[in-house]
PDB file of C-alpha atoms and ligand atoms in Angstrom:
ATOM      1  CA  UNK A   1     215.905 298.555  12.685  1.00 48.00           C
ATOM      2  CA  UNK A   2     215.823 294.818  13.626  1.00 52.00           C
ATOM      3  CA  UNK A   3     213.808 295.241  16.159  1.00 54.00           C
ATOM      4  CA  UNK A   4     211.335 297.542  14.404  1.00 54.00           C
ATOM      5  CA  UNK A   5     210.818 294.457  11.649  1.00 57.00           C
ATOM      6  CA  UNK A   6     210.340 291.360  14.478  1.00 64.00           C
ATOM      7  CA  UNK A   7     208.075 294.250  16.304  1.00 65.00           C
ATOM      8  CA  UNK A   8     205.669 293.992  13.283  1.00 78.00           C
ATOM      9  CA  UNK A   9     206.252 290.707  12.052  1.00 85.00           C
ATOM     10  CA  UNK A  10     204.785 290.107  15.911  1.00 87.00           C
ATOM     11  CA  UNK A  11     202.322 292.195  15.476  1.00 88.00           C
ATOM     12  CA  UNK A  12     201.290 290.490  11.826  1.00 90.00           C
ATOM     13  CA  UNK A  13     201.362 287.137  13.778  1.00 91.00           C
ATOM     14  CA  UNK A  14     198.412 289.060  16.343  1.00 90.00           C
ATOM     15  CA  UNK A  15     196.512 289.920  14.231  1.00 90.00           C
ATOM     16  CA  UNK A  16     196.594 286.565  11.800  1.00 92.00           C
ATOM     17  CA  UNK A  17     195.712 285.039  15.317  1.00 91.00           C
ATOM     18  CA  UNK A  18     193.171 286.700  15.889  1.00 89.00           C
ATOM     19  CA  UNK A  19     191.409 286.490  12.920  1.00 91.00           C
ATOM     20  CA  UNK A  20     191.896 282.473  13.026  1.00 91.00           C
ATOM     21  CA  UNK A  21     190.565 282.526  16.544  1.00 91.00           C
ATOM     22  CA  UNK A  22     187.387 284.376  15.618  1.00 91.00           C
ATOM     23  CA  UNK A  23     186.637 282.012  12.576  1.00 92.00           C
ATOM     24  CA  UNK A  24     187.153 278.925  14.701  1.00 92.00           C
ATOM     25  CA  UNK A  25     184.529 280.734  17.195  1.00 91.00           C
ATOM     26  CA  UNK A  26     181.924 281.630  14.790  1.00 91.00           C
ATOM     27  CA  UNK A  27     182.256 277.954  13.278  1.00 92.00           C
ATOM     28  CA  UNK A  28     182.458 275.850  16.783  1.00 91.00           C
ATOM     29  CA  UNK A  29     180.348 278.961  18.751  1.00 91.00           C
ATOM     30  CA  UNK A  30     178.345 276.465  20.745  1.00 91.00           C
ATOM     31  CA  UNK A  31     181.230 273.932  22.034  1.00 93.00           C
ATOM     32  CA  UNK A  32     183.298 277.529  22.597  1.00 92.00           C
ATOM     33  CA  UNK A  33     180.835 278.499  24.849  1.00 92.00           C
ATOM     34  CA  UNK A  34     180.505 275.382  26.644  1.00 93.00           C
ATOM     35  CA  UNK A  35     183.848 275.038  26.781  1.00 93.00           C
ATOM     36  CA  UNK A  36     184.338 278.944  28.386  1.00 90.00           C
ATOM     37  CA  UNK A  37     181.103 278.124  30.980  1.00 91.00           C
ATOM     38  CA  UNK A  38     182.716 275.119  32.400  1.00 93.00           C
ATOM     39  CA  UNK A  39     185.972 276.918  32.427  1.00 91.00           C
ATOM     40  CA  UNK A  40     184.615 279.990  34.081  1.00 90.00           C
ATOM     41  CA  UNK A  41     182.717 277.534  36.678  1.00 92.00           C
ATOM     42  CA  UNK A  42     185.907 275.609  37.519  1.00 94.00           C
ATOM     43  CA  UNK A  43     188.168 278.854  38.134  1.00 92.00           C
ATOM     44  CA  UNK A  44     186.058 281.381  39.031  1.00 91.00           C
ATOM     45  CA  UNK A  45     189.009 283.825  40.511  1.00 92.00           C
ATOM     46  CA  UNK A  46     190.492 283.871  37.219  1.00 91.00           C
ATOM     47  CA  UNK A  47     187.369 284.322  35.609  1.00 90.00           C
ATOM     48  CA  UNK A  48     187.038 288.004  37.635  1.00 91.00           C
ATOM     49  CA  UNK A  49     190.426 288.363  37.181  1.00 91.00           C
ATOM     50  CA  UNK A  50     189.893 288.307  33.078  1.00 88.00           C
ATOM     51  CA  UNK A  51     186.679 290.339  33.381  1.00 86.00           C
ATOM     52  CA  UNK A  52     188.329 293.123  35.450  1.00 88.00           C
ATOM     53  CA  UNK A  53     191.335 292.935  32.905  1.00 87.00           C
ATOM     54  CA  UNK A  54     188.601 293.100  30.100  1.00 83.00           C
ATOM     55  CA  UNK A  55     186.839 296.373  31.711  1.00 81.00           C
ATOM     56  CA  UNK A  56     190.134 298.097  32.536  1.00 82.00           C
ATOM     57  CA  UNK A  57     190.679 297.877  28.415  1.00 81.00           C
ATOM     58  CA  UNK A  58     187.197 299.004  27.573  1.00 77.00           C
ATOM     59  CA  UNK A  59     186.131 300.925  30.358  1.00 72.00           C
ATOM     60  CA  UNK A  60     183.107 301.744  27.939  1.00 73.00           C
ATOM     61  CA  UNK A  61     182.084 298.756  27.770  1.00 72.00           C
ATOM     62  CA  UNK A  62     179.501 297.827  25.146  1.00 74.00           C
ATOM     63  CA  UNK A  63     177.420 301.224  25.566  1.00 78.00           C
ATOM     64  CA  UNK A  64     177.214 301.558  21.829  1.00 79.00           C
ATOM     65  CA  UNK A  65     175.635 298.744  21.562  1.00 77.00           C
ATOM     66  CA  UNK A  66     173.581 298.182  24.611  1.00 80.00           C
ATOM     67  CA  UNK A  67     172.196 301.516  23.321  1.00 81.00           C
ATOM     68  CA  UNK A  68     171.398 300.060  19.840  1.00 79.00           C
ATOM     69  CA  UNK A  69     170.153 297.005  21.423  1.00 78.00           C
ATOM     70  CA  UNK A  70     167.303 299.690  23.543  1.00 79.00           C
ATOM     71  CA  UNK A  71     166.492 301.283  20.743  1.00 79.00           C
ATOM     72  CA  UNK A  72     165.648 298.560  19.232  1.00 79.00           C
ATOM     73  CA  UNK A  73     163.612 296.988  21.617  1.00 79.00           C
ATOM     74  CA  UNK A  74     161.032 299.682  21.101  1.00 81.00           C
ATOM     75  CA  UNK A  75     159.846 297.979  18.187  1.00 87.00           C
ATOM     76  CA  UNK A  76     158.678 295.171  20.738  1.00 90.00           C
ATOM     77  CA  UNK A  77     154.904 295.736  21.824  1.00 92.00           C
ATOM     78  CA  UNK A  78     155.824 295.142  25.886  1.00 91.00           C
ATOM     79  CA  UNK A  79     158.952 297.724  25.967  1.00 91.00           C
ATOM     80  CA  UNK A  80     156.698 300.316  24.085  1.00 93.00           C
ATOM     81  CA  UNK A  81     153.858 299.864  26.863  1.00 95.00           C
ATOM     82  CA  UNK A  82     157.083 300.307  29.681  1.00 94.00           C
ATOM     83  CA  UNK A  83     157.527 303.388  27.852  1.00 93.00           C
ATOM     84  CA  UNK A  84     154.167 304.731  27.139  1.00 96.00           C
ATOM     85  CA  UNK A  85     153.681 304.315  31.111  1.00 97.00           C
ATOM     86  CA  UNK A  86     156.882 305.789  31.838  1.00 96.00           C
ATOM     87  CA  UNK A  87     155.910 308.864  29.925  1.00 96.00           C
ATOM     88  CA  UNK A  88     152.363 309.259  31.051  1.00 97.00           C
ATOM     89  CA  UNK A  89     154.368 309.109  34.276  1.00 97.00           C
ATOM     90  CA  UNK A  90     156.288 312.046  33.469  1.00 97.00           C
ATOM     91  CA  UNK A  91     153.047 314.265  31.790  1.00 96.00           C
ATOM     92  CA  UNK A  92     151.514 313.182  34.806  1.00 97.00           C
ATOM     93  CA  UNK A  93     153.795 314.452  37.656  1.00 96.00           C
ATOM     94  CA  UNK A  94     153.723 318.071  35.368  1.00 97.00           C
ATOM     95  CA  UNK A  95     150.516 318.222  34.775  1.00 96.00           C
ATOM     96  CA  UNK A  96     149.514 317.387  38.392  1.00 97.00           C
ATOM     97  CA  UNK A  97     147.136 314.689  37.594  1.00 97.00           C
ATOM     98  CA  UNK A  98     146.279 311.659  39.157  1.00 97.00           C
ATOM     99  CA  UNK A  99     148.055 307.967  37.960  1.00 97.00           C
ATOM    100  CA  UNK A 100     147.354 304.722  38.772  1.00 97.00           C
ATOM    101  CA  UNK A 101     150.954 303.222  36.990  1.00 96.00           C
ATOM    102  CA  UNK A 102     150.297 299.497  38.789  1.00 97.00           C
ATOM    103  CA  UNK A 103     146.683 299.378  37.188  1.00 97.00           C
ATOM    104  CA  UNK A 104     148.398 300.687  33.544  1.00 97.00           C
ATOM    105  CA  UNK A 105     150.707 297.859  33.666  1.00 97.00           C
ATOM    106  CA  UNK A 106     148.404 294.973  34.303  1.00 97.00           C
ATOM    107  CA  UNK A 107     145.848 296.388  31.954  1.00 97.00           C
ATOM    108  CA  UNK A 108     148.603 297.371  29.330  1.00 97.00           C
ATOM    109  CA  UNK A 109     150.287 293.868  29.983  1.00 95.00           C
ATOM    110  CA  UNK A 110     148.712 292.138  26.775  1.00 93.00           C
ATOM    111  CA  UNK A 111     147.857 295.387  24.923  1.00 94.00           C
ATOM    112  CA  UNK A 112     145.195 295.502  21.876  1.00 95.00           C
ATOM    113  CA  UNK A 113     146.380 294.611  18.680  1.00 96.00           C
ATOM    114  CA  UNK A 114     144.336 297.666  17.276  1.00 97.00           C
ATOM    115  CA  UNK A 115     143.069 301.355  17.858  1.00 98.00           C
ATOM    116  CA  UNK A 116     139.277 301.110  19.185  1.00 97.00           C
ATOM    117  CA  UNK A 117     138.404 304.251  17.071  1.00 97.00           C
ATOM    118  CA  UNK A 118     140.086 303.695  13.222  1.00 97.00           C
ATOM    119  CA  UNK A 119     140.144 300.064  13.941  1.00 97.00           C
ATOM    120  CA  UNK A 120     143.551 300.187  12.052  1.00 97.00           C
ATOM    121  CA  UNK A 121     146.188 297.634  13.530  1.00 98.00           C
ATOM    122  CA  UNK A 122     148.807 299.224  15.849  1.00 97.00           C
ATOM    123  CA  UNK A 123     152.188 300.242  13.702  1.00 96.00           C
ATOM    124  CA  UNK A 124     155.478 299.509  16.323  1.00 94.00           C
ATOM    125  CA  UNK A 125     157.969 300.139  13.942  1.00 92.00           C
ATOM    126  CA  UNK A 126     160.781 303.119  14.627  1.00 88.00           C
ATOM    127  CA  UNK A 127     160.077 306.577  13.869  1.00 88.00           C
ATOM    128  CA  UNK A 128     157.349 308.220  13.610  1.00 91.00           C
ATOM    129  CA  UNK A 129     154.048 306.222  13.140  1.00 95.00           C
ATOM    130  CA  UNK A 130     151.143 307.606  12.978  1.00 97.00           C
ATOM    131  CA  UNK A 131     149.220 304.159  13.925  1.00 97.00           C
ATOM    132  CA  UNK A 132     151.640 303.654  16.526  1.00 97.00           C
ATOM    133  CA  UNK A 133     149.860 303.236  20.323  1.00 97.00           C
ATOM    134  CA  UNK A 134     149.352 305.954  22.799  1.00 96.00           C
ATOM    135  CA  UNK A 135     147.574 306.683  25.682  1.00 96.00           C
ATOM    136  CA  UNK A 136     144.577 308.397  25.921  1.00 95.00           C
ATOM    137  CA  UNK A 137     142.538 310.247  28.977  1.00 95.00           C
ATOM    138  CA  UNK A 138     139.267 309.665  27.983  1.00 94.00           C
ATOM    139  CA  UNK A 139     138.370 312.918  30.523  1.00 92.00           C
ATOM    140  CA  UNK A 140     141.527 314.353  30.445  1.00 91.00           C
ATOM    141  CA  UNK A 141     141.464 316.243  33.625  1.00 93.00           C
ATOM    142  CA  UNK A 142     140.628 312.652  36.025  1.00 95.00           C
ATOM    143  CA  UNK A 143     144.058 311.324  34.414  1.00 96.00           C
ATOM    144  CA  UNK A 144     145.606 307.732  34.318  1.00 97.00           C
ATOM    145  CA  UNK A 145     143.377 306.080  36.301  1.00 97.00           C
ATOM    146  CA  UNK A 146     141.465 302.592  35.431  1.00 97.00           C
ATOM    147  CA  UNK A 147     137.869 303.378  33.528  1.00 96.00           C
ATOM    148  CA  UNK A 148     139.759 306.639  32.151  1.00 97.00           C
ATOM    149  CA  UNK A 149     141.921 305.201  29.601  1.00 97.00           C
ATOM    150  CA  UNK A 150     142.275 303.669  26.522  1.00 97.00           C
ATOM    151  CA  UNK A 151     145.019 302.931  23.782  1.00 97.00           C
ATOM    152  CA  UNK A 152     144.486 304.617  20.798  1.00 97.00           C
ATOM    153  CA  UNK A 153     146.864 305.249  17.646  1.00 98.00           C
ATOM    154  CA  UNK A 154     148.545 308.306  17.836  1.00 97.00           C
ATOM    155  CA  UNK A 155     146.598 310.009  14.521  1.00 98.00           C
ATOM    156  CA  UNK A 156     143.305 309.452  16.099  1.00 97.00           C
ATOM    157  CA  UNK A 157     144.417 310.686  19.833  1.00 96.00           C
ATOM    158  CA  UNK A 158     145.693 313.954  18.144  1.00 96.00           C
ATOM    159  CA  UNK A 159     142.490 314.367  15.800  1.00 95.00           C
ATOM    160  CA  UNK A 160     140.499 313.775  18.931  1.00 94.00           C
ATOM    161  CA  UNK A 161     142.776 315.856  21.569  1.00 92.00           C
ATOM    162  CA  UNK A 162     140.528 317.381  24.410  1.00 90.00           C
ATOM    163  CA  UNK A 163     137.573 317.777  21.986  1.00 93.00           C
ATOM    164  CA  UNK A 164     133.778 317.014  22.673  1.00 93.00           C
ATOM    165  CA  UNK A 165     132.018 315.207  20.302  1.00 95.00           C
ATOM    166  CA  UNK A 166     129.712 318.272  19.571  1.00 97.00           C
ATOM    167  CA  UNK A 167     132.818 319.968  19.046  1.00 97.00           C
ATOM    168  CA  UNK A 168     134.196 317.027  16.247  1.00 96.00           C
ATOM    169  CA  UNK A 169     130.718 317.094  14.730  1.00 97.00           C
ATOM    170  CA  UNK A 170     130.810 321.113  14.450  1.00 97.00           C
ATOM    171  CA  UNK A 171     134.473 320.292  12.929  1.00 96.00           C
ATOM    172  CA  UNK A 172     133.328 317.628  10.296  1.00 96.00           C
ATOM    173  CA  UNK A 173     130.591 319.693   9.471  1.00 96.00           C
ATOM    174  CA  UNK A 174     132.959 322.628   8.404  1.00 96.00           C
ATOM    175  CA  UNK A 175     135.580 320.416   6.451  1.00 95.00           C
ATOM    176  CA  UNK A 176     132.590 318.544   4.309  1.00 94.00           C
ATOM    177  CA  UNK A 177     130.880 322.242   3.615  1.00 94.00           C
ATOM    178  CA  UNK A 178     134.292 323.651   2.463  1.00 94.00           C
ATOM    179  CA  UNK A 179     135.812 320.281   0.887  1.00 92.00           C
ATOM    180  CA  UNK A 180     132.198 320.790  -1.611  1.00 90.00           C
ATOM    181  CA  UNK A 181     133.367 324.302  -2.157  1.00 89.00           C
ATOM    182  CA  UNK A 182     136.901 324.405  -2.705  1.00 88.00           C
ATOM    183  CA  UNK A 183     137.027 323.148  -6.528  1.00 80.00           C
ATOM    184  CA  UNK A 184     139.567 319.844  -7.016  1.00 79.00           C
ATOM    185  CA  UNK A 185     142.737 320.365  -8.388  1.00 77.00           C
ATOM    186  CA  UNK A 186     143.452 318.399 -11.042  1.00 64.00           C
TER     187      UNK A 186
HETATM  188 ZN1   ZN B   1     143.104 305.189  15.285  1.00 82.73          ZN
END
């Protein structure tokens, strides 16, 4: 019974130490870290000693968050570009075609700030965007290679697809003859 009550009074004293410990870091953060650099600098077995302690309690790690911190990193233009390459990669090792991924990342290093054919900004933000960036093949069969590609939003890549322009034309003819037909709802 005694020892059950100092057990938790020691546990209550934990935790209210904790709690003090993490206020006086988020108000003195940059001294703390100074502080913990030097530290770490001076004693640098017991540094590995505490980060090997430190892994053994959360042999996960931060994955949660290093996973949060990926996602959102897709909303930056130069990760989406790393990914838009990594993918035509991928479409181009199934689809047998040819890839020049050295050229894609030079020329894809500053990208456009907007789609050549709606002239509509590009949209990084999560989830699907319709004016979000992709790759096109401007001949789709001769692949990633330079003179064959161009970055176009996503809407106007899938409007466009493998079409010819007589082919678009024949399409846009059809939708404005029908569009006059079909009465407007009101
Ligand atoms: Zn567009």
């Amino acid at each position: 019974m005694r020892d059950k009550t100092r057990c938790s009074d020691e546990e209550e004293r934990k935790k209210r130490r904790r709690v003090t410990a993490r206020a006086y870091y988020l108000a003195n953060r940059e001294a703390v870290i100074r502080r913990t650099t030097a530290h770490r600098k001076r004693n640098p077995a017991r540094a590995n000693e505490l980060k090997r302690l430190a892994r053994k309690a959360n042999p996960e790690g931060n994955k949660a968050a290093a996973k949060r911190w990926a996602f959102a990193a897709r909303t930056r233009p130069h990760r989406r570009m790393a990914r838009l390459i990594r993918f035509a990669q991928e479409r181009a090792i199934a689809k047998g075609l040819p890839i020049d991924a050295a050229y894609l990342r030079e020329w894809l290093r500053v990208p456009a700030e907007q789609c050549p054919c709606c002239g509509k900004p590009f949209v990084y933000e999560l989830g699907y965007q319709p004016h979000a960036p992709s790759l096109d093949r401007i001949r789709p069969m001769n692949g990633y290679v330079k003179g064959n590609v161009d970055l176009l939003c996503r809407r106007c890549n899938t409007l466009k697809n493998d079409a010819t322009p007589d082919e678009l034309e024949q399409v846009a003819d059809y939708l404005r003859r029908i569009l006059l037909a079909a009465p407007q709802q009101q």
